[in-house]
Amino acid sequence: MGDRQSRKLAVILHADVVGSTTLVQRDEHMAHQRIREAFTRLSGVIDRYQGAAREIRGDALVAEFARASDAVTAAVAFQIETPHAEDRGGDPLQPQIRIGISLGEVIVADNTITGAGVVLAQRLEQLAAPGGVVVQGSVAETVPTRLPFSFDYLGEQSLKGFDQPVRAFVARLNAGAQIPAPEAAQATTKIEANGVHAPERSPLSLPDKPSIAVLPFTNMSSDPEQEYFSDGISEDIITDLSKVSGLFVIARNSSFVYKNKAFNVPDVCRELGVKFALEGSIRRAGARVRITAQLIDGVSGGHLWAERYDRDCTDIFEVQDDVTQKIVAALKVTLSESERSLIADAGTKSVDAHDFFLRGRELIFGLEKNRAMFDNATTLFRRAIECDPNYAAAYAGLSMAYMLDHQNLWSDAPGSSLELAGRFASDAIAKDGKDPFVHYVAALVAMFNKDYERWAAEADKALSLNPNYALALNARGLVHIYTGAPARAIPYIEGAMRLDPALQQHYLHFLGTAYFVAGDYETAARQFRERLSLNPTSDLSRAFLASALGHLGELDEARRIWRELKEINPRYSHADHVGRLPFQRPADSQKFGDGLRRAGLVD
C-alpha cells in the first residue's frame, strides 16, 4: 500500500545540472557517474541541515525543508563546497549545479512531491547562474537576519505557469563569513525520507556467501515512458542472479527503494547488509539499446567490473545473460549446469512478447490497484501470449491479475476469477516448469483454494529454482502457520525479511501471526506493535494486537487499540477477517475471536 496523500506548506529546493545534455553527449557513462556523485554530495548537505532529498528527476533533484533558513544554508554551503569552473582541473565533465528555493503548497504521496511549490522552485532555479542560488521573496524574508547571508534583488519576474510576478533574489554568503553549522532541530524534527519515523534497527551482518544488491538502472532515454523497460531489465537481472545458490541477492522491493534517489553505494550496501552492488543506466532509442553496468565493492567503493553494451533491442536477452555471467565470475562463484541453464533461459525469444510482459508486470506489482490497472495488465499479458503462445511468465501474469480481481472484485464477473487464475497458473507450468515465478503464482492460487499440499509443493518448487525468492519463502512459511505448525514458519519468514529488509513491515505481520497461533501472545504483540510503527494505518495488525492483548489480560490497552482500528476502518468485521484467512484447524482461527471476546470487543 502506498503512502497516503497529504497537502502541506513546505520550503522546496530544486537543483538542476547545467548543460546535462552536452555532458552526456561527451561521455554518457562518465557524465552519469559525475552527476550521481554531485547529487550524492548535495543529498548529504541537505541531510545535514535537517532536509529530505525526496527524489531525482532525470538531471534534477527535489528536496523538502521545514525551515527556509535550513534550505538556504544547505544550498549556499553546497555551492561553496563545490569546486568552481576554474578549479576543476580542466575536467569538462564536472557538472555545475544551479538551485532555486520556494515556499509553497505541495502534495506528498508515495514519497513523491508535487504541487505549485515544486514548480516555482524549478522556475527560480532557471534564473540562477551556474553555481548560484535564487530564492523567492518570501524565503529571503523568512531567513533570520542573524545568519550571514545577503539577498540581491532580481526584480519581479514573470514566470511560466504563474499569473502574478514573483520577487526573486540571489542568495550569497557575506564576505569573510563562515557557513553556519547545522542548528539543533528545535522547531521541527528531521524529516524522514518516507515521512515516518521508523525505529532504530541493528546493522545487518553480512551473509556467509557473496552478497549483492542490484540497484534500479537509471532510465537515460528521452522518453519517460521507457521507465518500465529500465525497471524490467533491472528486475530480470535480479531474478537471474537469484537463481544462483552461491549468491545472496537482495529482493527487488528493497533494491527499488533507492529508485530516483541520490545515494552512496557503500551506504546502500551497509543498509541492506550486502558486500556488493550493481548499478547502471539504460538508454533505448528506436531499435537500439545502450546499457552501462558496473559492479562495485560496497566496502572500498572500488569497481570490480564495468561494461557498456551498444546493441539492437533483439540482443537484450544476450546482454542480460552476459551481465549475470560476468558478475558471477567477478564474485568467483561456481555455477552448476542446471543454474547455468536456468540463467540462459529467458522464457521467450520474442522481444515484443517480453516487452508486453514487462509492461504488465510493472502494473500488477505497482502501487495503483484498481479496475483500470486490471484491464490494462490483462490486455498486455494477452498481447504477450499472442506474440509467443508458449511464454509461461505471461500466463502467470494473467493468473496474478485474476487473483487480484478475486480479492478486489473489479471485473464484471469476479466470481469466476479464482478459477481463471488457477487455469492460467496451470497453463504457465505446462509451458515452462522451470520458471520460479509461475510456481510462486501457483502457490498463491493454492492458498486461496486452501489446497495446502499443492501450496507447499509449489512454494518448494519455486525455492528450488530460486533460493533467494523472498516472496516464495514467505509463502512457504504461511503454509506452516495455517496448517498448525507456526514454529516451523518463523525461519522462513525471517529468511524472507533478511532478503527483503525494506519490506520489513509486511513480514512482521506474518511473524506476529506465527507467534499468535503458537500461543506466544507476548511476542506476537511485540511483532504487531513494531509492524504498526512502520505501517500506522494497518487495521489487520491492530485487530490481531487487540486479540493478543485480550489473551494477556491487558484489557484497557486492547480496547484502546480497537478504538484506533475502528477510526481507521469503521466497517471492519472480525468475522469477515478471520473468514478470509486459510486456517486448516478451527482451533487456530478461534484463538483470534477468543482474545477479542476476553477484552469485551465482540460478542
XYZ file of C-alpha atoms in Angstrom, residues 41 106 110 143 161 194 242 368 371 380 383 387 403 409 471 521 524 535:
18
model
C 27.106 15.227 -2.102
C 2.979 20.787 -2.059
C 4.117 7.661 -2.242
C 15.713 33.823 6.903
C 2.644 28.999 -15.123
C 9.272 8.202 3.841
C 18.755 -15.028 -7.521
C -2.001 1.548 -8.210
C -10.115 -1.768 -12.379
C -0.752 -6.591 -22.068
C -0.714 -9.491 -26.243
C 3.440 -12.842 -29.732
C -6.181 -13.312 -8.229
C -13.996 -7.560 -7.190
C 8.106 -13.884 -1.525
C 0.871 -13.713 22.772
C 3.098 -11.678 18.976
C 2.664 0.978 8.921
